[in-house]
Short mmCIF file of C-alpha atoms and ligand atoms in Angstrom, two decimals:
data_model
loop_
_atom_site.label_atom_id
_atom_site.label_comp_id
_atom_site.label_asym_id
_atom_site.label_seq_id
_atom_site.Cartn_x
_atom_site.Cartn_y
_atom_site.Cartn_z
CA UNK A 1 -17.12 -14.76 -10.50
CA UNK A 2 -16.30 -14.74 -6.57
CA UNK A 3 -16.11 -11.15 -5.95
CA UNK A 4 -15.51 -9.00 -2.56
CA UNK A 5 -16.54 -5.92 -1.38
CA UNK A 6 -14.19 -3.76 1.06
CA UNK A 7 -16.06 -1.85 3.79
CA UNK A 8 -19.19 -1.93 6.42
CA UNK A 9 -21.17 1.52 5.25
CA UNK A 10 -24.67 2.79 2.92
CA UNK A 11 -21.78 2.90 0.26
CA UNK A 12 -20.76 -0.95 0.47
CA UNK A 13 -24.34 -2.02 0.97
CA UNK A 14 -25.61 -0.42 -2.61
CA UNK A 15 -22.65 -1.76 -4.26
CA UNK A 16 -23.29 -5.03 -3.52
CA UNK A 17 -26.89 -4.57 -4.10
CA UNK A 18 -26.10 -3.69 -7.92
CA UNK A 19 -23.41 -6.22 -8.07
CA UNK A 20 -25.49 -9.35 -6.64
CA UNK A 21 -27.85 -8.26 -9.22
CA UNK A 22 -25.53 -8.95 -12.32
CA UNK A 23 -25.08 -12.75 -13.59
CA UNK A 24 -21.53 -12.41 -13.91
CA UNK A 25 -21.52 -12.76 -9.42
CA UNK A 26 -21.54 -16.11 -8.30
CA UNK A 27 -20.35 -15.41 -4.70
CA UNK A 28 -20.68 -12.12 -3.22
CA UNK A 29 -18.47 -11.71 -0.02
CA UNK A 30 -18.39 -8.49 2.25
CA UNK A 31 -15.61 -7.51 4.71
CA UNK A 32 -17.10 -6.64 7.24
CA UNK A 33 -20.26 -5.88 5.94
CA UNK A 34 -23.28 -4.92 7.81
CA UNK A 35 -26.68 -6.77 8.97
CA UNK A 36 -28.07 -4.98 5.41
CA UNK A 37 -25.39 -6.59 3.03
CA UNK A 38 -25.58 -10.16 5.12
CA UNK A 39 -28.99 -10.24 3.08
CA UNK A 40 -27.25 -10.10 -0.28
CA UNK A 41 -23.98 -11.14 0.62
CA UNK A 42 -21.58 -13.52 3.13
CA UNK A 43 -19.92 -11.20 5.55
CA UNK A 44 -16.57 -12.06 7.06
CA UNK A 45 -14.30 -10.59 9.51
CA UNK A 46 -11.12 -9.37 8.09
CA UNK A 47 -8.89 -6.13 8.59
CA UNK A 48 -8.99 -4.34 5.45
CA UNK A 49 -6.10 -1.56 6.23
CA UNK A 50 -4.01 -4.97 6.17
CA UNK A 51 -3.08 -5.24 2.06
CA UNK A 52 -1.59 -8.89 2.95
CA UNK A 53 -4.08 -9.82 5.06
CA UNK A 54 -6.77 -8.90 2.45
CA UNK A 55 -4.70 -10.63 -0.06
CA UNK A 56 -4.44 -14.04 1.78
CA UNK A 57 -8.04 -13.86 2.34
CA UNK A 58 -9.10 -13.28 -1.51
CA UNK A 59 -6.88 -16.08 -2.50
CA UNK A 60 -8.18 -18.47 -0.08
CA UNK A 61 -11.86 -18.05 -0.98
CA UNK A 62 -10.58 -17.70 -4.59
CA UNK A 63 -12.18 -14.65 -5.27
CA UNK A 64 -11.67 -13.14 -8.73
CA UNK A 65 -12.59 -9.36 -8.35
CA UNK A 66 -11.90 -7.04 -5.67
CA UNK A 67 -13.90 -3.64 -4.92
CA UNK A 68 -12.86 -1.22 -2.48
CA UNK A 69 -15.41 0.94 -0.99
CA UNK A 70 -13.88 3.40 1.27
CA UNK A 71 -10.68 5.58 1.24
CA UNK A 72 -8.42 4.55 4.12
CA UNK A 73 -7.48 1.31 2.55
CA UNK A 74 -6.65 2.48 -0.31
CA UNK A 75 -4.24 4.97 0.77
CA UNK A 76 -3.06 2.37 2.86
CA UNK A 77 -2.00 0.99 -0.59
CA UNK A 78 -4.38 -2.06 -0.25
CA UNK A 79 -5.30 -1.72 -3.89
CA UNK A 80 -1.55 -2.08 -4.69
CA UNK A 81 -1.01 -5.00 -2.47
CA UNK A 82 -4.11 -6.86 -4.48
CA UNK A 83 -2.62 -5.72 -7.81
CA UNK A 84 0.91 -7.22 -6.69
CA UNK A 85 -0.45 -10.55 -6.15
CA UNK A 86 -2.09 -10.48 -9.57
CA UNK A 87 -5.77 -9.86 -8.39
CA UNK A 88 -8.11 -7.57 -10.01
CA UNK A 89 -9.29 -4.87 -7.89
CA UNK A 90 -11.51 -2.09 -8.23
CA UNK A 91 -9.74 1.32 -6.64
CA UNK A 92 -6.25 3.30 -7.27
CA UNK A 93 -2.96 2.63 -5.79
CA UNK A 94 -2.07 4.70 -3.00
CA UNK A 95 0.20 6.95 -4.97
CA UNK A 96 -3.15 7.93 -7.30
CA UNK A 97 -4.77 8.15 -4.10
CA UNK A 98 -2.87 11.20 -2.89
CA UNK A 99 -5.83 12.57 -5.31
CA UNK A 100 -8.13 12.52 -1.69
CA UNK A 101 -4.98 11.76 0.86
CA UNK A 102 -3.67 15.39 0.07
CA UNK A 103 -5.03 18.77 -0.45
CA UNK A 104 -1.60 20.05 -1.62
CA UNK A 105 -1.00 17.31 -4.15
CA UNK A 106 -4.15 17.81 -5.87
CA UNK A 107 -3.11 22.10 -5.87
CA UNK A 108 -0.11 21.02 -7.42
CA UNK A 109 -1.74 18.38 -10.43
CA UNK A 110 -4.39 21.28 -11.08
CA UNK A 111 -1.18 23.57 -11.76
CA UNK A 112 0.22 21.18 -13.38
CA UNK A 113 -2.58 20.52 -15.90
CA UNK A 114 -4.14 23.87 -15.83
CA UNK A 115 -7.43 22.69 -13.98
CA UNK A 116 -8.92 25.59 -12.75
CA UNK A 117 -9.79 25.32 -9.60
CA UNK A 118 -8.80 28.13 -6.25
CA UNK A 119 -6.28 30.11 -5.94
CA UNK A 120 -4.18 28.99 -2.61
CA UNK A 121 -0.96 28.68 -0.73
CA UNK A 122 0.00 25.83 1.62
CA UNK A 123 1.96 26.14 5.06
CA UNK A 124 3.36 24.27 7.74
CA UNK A 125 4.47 27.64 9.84
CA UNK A 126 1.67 29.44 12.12
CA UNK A 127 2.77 32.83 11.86
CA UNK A 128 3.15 32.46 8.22
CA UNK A 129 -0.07 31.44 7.40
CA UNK A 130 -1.33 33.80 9.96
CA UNK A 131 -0.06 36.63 7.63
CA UNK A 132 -1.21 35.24 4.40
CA UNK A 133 -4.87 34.78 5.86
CA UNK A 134 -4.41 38.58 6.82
CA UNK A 135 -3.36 39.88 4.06
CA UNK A 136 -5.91 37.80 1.83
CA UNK A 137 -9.02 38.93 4.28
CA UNK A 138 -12.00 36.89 4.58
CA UNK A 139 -13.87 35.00 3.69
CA UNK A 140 -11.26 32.29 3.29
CA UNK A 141 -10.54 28.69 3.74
CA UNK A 142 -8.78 26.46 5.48
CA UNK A 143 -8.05 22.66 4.79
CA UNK A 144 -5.95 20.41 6.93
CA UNK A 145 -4.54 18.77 4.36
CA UNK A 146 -4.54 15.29 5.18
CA UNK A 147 -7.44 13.21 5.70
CA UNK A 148 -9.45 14.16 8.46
CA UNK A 149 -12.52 12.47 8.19
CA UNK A 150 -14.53 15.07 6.28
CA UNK A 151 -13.70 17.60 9.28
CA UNK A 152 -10.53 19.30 7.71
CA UNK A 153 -12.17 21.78 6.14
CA UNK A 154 -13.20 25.35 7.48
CA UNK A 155 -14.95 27.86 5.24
CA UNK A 156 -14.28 31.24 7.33
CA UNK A 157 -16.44 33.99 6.84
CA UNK A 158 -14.43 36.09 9.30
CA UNK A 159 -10.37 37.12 9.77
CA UNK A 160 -11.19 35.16 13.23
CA UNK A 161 -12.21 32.11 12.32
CA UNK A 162 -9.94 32.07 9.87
CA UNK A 163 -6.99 32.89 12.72
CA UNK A 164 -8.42 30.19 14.58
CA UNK A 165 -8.70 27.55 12.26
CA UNK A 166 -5.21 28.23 11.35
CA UNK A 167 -3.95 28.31 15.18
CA UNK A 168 -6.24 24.91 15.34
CA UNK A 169 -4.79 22.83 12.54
CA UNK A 170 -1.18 23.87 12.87
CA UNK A 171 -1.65 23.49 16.37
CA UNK A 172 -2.41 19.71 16.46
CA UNK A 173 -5.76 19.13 16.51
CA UNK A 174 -5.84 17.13 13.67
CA UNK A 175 -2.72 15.19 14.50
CA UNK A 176 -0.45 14.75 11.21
CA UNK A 177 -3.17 15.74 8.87
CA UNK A 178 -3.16 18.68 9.61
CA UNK A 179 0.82 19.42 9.99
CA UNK A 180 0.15 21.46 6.57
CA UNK A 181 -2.85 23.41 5.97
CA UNK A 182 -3.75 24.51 2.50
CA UNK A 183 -5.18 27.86 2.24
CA UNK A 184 -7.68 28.70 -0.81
CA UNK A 185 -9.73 31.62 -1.75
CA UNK A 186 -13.65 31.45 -1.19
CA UNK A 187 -15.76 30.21 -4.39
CA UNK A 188 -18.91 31.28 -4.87
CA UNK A 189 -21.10 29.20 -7.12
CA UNK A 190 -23.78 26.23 -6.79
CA UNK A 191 -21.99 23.02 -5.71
CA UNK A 192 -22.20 19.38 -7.27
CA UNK A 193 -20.33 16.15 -7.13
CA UNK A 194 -19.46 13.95 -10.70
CA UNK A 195 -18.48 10.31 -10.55
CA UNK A 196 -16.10 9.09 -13.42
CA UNK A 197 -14.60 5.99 -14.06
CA UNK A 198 -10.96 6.03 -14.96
CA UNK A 199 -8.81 3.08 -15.91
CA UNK A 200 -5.64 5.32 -16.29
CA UNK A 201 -6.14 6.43 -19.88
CA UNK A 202 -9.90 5.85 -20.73
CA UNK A 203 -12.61 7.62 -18.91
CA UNK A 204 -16.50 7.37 -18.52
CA UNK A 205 -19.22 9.26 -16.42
CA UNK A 206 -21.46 7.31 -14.22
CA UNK A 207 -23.45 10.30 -12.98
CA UNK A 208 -23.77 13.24 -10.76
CA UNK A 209 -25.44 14.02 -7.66
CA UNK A 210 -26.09 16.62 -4.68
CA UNK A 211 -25.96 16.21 -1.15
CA UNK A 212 -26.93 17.69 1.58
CA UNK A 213 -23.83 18.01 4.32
CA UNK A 214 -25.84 19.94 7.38
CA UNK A 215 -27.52 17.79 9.89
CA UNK A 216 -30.90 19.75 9.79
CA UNK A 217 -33.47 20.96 7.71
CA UNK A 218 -32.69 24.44 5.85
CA UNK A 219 -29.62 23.47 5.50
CA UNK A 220 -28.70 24.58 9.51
CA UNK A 221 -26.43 22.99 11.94
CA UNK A 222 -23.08 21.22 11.74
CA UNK A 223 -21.30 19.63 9.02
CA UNK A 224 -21.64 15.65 8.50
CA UNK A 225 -21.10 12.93 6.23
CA UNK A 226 -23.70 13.60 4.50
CA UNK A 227 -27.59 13.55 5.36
CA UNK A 228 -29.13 12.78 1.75
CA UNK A 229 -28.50 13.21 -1.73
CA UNK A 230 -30.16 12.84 -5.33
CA UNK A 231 -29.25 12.03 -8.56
CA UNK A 232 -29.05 13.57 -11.21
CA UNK A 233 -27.48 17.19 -10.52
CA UNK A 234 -29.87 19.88 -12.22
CA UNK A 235 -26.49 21.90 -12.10
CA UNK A 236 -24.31 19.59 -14.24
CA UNK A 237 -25.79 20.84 -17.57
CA UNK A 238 -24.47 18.75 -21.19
CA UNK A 239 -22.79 21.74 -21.13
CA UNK A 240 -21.12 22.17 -17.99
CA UNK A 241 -20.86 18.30 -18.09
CA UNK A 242 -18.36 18.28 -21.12
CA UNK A 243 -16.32 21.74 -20.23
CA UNK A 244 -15.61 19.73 -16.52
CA UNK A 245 -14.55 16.59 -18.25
CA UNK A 246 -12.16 18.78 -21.09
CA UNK A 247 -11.18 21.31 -18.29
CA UNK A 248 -10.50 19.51 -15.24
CA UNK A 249 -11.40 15.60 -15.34
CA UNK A 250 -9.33 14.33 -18.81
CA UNK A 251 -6.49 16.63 -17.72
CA UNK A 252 -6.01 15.23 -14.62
CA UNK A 253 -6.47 11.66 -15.69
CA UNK A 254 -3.37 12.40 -18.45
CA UNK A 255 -1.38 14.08 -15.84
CA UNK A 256 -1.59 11.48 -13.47
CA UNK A 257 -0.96 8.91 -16.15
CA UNK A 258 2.48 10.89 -17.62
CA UNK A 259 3.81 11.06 -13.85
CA UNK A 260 3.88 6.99 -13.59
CA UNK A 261 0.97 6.61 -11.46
CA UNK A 262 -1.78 6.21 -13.73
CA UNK A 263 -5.13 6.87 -11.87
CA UNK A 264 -7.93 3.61 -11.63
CA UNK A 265 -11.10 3.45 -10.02
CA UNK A 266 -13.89 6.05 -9.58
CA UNK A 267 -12.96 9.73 -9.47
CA UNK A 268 -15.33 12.06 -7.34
CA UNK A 269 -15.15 15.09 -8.15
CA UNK A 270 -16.56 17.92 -6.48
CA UNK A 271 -17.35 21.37 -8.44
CA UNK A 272 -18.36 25.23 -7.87
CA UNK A 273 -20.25 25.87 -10.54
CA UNK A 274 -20.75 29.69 -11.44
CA UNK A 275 -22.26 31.20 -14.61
CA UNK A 276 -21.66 27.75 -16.10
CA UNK A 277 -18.33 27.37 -15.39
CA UNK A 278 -17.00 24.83 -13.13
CA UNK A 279 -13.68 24.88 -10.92
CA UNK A 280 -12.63 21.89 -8.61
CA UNK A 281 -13.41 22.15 -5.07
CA UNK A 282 -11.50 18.25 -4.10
CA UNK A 283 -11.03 15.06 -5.34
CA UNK A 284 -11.76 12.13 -3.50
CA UNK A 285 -10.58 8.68 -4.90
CA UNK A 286 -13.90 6.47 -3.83
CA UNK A 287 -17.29 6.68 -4.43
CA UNK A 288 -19.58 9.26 -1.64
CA UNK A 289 -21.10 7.85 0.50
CA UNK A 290 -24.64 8.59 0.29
CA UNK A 291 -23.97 9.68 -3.21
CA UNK A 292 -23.28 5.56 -4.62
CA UNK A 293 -26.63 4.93 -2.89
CA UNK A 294 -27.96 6.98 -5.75
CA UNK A 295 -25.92 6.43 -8.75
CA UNK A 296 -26.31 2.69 -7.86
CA UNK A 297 -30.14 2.94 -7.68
CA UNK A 298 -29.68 3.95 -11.22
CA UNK A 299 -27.23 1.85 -12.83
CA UNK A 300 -28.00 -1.00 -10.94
CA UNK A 301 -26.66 -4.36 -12.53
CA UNK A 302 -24.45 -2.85 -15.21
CA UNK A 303 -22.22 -1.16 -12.24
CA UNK A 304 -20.62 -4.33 -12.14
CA UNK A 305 -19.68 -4.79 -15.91
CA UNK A 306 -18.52 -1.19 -15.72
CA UNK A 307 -16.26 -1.49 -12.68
CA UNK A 308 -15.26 -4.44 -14.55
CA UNK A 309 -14.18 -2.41 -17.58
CA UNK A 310 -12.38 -0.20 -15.09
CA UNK A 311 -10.12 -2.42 -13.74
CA UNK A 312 -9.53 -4.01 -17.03
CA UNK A 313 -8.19 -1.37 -18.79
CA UNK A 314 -11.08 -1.31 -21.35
CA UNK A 315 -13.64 1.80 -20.34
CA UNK A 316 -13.13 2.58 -23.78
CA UNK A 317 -15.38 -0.12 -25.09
CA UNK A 318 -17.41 0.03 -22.25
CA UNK A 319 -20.85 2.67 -21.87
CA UNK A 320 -23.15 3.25 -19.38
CA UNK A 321 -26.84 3.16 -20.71
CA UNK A 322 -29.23 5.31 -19.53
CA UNK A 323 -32.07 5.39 -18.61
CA UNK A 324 -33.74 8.87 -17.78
CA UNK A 325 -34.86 8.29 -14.09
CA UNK A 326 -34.15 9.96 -10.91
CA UNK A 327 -33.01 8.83 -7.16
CA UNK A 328 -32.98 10.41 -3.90
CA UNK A 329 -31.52 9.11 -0.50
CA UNK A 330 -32.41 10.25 2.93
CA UNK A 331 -30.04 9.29 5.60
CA UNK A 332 -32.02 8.09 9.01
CA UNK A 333 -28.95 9.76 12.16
CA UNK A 334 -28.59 8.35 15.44
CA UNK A 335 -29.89 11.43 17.36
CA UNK A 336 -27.16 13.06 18.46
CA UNK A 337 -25.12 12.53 15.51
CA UNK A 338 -22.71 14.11 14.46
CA UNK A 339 -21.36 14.78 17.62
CA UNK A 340 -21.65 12.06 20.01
CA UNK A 341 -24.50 9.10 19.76
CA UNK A 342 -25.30 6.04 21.26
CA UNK A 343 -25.34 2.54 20.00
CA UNK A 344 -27.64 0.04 20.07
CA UNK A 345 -31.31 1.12 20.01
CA UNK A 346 -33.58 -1.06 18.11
CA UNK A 347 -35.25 -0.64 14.65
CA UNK A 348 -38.27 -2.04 13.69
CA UNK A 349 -40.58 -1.96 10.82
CA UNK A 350 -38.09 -2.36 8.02
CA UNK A 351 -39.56 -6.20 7.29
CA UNK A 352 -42.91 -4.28 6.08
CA UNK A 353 -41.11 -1.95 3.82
CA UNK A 354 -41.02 -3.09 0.66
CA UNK A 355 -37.81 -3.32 -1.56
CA UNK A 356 -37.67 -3.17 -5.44
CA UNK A 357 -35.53 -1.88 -8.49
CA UNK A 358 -37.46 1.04 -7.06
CA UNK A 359 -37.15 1.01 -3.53
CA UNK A 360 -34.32 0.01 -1.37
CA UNK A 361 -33.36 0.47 2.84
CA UNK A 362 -29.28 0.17 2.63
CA UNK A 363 -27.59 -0.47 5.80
CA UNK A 364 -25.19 2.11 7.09
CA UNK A 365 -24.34 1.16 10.81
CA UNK A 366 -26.76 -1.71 11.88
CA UNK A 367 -25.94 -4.81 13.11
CA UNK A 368 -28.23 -7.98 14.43
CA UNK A 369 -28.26 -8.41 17.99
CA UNK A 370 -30.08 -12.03 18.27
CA UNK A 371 -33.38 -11.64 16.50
CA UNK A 372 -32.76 -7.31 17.03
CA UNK A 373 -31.63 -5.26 14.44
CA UNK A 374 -30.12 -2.36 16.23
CA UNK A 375 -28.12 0.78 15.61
CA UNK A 376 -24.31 1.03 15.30
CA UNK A 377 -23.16 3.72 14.37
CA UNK A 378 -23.92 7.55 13.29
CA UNK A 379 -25.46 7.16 9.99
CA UNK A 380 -27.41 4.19 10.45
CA UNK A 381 -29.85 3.68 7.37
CA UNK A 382 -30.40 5.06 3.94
CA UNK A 383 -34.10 4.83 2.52
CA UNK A 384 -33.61 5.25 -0.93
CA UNK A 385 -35.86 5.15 -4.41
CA UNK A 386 -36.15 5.69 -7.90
CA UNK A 387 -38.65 7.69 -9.77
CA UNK A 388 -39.52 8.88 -12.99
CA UNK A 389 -38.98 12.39 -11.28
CA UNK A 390 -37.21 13.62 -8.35
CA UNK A 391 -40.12 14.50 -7.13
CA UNK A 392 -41.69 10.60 -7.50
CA UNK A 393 -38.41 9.37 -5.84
CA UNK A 394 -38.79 12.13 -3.48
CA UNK A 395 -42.45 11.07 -2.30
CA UNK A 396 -41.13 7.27 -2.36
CA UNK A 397 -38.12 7.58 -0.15
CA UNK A 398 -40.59 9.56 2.61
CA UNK A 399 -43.36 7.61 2.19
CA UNK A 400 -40.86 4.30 3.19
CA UNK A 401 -39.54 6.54 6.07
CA UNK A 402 -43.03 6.57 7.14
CA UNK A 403 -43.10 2.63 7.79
CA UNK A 404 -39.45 3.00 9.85
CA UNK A 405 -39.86 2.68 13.92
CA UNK A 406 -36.88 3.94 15.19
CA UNK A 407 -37.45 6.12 18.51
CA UNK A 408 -33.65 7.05 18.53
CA UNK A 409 -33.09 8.47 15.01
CA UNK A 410 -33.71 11.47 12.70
CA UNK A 411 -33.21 12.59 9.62
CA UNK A 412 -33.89 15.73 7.76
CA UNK A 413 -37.58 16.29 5.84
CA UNK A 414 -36.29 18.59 2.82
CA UNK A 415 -33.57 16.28 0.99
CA UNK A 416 -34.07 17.41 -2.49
CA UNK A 417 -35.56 20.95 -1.78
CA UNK A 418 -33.01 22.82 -4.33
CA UNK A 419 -33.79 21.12 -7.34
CA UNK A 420 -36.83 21.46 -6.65
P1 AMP B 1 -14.13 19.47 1.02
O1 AMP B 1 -13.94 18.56 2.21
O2 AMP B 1 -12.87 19.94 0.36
O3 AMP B 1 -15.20 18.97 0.10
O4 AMP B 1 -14.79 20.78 1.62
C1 AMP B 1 -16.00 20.70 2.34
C2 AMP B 1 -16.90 21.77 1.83
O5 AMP B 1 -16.31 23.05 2.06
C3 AMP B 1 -17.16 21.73 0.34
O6 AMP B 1 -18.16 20.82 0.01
C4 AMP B 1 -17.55 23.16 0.07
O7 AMP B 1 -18.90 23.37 0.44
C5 AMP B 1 -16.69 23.93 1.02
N1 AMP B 1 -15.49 24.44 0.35
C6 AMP B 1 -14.30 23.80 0.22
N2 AMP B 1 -13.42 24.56 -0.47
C7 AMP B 1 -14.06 25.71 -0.78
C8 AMP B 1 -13.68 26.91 -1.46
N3 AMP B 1 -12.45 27.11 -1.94
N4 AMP B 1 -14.63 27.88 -1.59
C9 AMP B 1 -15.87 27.73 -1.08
N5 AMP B 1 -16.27 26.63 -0.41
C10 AMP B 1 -15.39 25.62 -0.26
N1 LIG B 2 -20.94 12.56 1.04
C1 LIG B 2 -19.63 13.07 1.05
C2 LIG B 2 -18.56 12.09 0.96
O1 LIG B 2 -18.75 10.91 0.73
O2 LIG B 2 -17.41 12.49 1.12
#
């Protein structure tokens, strides 16, 4: 099979790791890739928010399989343009992808389907959702609810910032995204993210994870992309594991399904989880991104046969086997990062560290510059391993840190430190 992979991130570069491992890829191409993925895959230049671009391209270089890494495109409706043209993709239209493209529209499937999840109200007037916030008190909080690049979201623990974030969002500062906030009481609980496959009827875990969203150790300073995670999630019990999937999950898979615009690709899921009970915190409509880092560390090979299956139509015959291993990412920043960072400083070292099924640097913003490989972007790399304990995969991923020269980055020392 000739198969493509959508996107340039740590995300893209792990699914094409697992995919170039299976026997079913023949030609592995990656739009536009990174100088990680050129090692396991051709990278070409192409502009994937254009659906008929992308679909001229895949027919040219007759590729039979499509995967679509990040969200933009598909709310763009990319995946639909594929699907129109008659080629198999991997991701949900952009109607299922309203699922991450809007707060509200997930609010209203969860009421819909009786998903527990927050109590809320959405707005598009100031002083209206000035008095709601004071009358609910805080803490409270406060989504923009478009996409926003993982910034729409303020968790207030004061009537102020609350007021603010409000005055903020309404006011423009997140252009149209945030033309409507939605408005949600506080959860309390332990947080975790689940990954299941959907194919619009059918679905099928591929794992859970945790990550770590503040830039420093302890859990301190400001909110990112994400700075490491680990798989599995102590907190997603059997127990809590099958109550998510019956409560929340299969409900919203069957709801999507009986509105016409039957839900396919990978379903993120985020969960509070509080005296074993989970409620949804969001959907997004992709795989997280460092969270795939892990999951694909563990699946490896068979993610392709079961993205396969997805697309298909047949997750019902397909299952993911197990084995009963652990990974952990750490995320090396451009110092500086999140707010502003420069470009361009070299890494060295990586040639020395060596990658296995166990042990694997993926490429989040690099690029070669001549015989350099040099930073480009914010999160830049991803050292990643497996272990037979978090703790093993834990010692791995630091110990490969250790052989990283990279003057210009950071990354946090304690990924991992709640489970264990
Ligand atoms: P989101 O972008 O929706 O994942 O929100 C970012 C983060 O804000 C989540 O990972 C949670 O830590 C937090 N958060 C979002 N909604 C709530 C809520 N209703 N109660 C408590 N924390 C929340
Ligand atoms: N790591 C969080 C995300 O991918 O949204």
């Amino acid at each position: 099979m000739n198969i493509l992979i959508l996107g340039s991130g740590g995300r893209e570069h792990a699914l094409a790791w697992a995919v170039k491992q299976n026997p079913k890829c023949d030609r592995l191409i990656a739009a536009p890739g990174n100088a990680g993925m050129a090692d396991v895959a051709e990278c070409a230049a192409l502009d994937i928010m254009d659906g008929a671009a992308v679909v001229e391209f895949a027919a040219a270089q007759s590729v039979d399989f499509v995967i679509i890494g990040p969200e933009a495109p598909l709310a763009a409706g990319v995946a639909d343009a594929l699907r129109g043209a008659g080629i198999l993709c991997f991701g949900p239209s952009a109607a299922a992808a309203q699922l991450e493209a809007s707060k509200a529209f997930t609010k209203e499937i969860c009421d819909a389907c009786g998903a527990p999840t927050a109590g809320y109200a959405h707005f598009t007037d100031a002083a209206e959702a000035r008095a709601y916030v004071e009358a609910q008190g805080a803490p409270i909080v406060i989504k923009a609810d478009g996409l926003a690049a993982g910034k729409g979201v303020v968790v207030a623990m004061t009537l102020d910032e609350a007021l603010a974030a409000v005055d903020d969002m309404l006011g423009g500062a997140y252009g149209d995204a945030g033309a409507e906030v939605v408005i949600e009481e506080f959860m309390e609980g332990e947080e975790a993210s689940f990954f299941i496959l959907s194919d619009g009827a059918n679905i099928l875990p591929v794992g859970t994870a945790q990550d770590h969203k503040r830039a420093y150790d302890g859990d301190e300073g400001p909110n990112t992309g994400g700075m490491g995670a680990y798989s599995p999630a102590p907190v997603m019990s059997d127990a809590v594991t099958e109550r998510a999937l019956r409560e929340i999950v299969q409900p919203t898979v069957d709801e999507m399904a009986r509105r016409g615009t039957p839900y396919q690709g990978v379903l993120y899921a985020g969960f509070m989880i509080k005296d074993g009970a989970p409620r949804l915190v969001e959907y997004n409509v992709r795989f997280g991104d460092p969270e795939c880092q892990v999951l694909m560390m563990r699946l490896g090979a068979q993610a392709l046969d079961l993205l396969l299956a997805c697309a298909q139509g047949r997750l019902d015959r397909a299952q993911v086997n197990w084995a009963d291993d652990h990974a952990l990412t750490v995320v090396m920043a451009a110092k500086g990062y999140p707010g502003s960072y420069e470009k361009g400083s070299e890494i060295t070292g990586l040639d020395a560290v060596a990658e296995d099924s166990a042990h694997m640097v993926f490429h989040a913003g690099t690029k070669m510059q001549g015989d350099h490989l040099v930073a480009n972007g914010g999160r830049v790399l991803n050292v990643t391993a497996r272990g037979a304990s978090l703790a093993e995969a834990r010692e791995r991923a630091y110990a490969m840190i250790d052989g990283v020269d990279w003057a210009d980055g950071f990354y946090r020392s304690d990924i991992g430190w709640r489970a264990l």
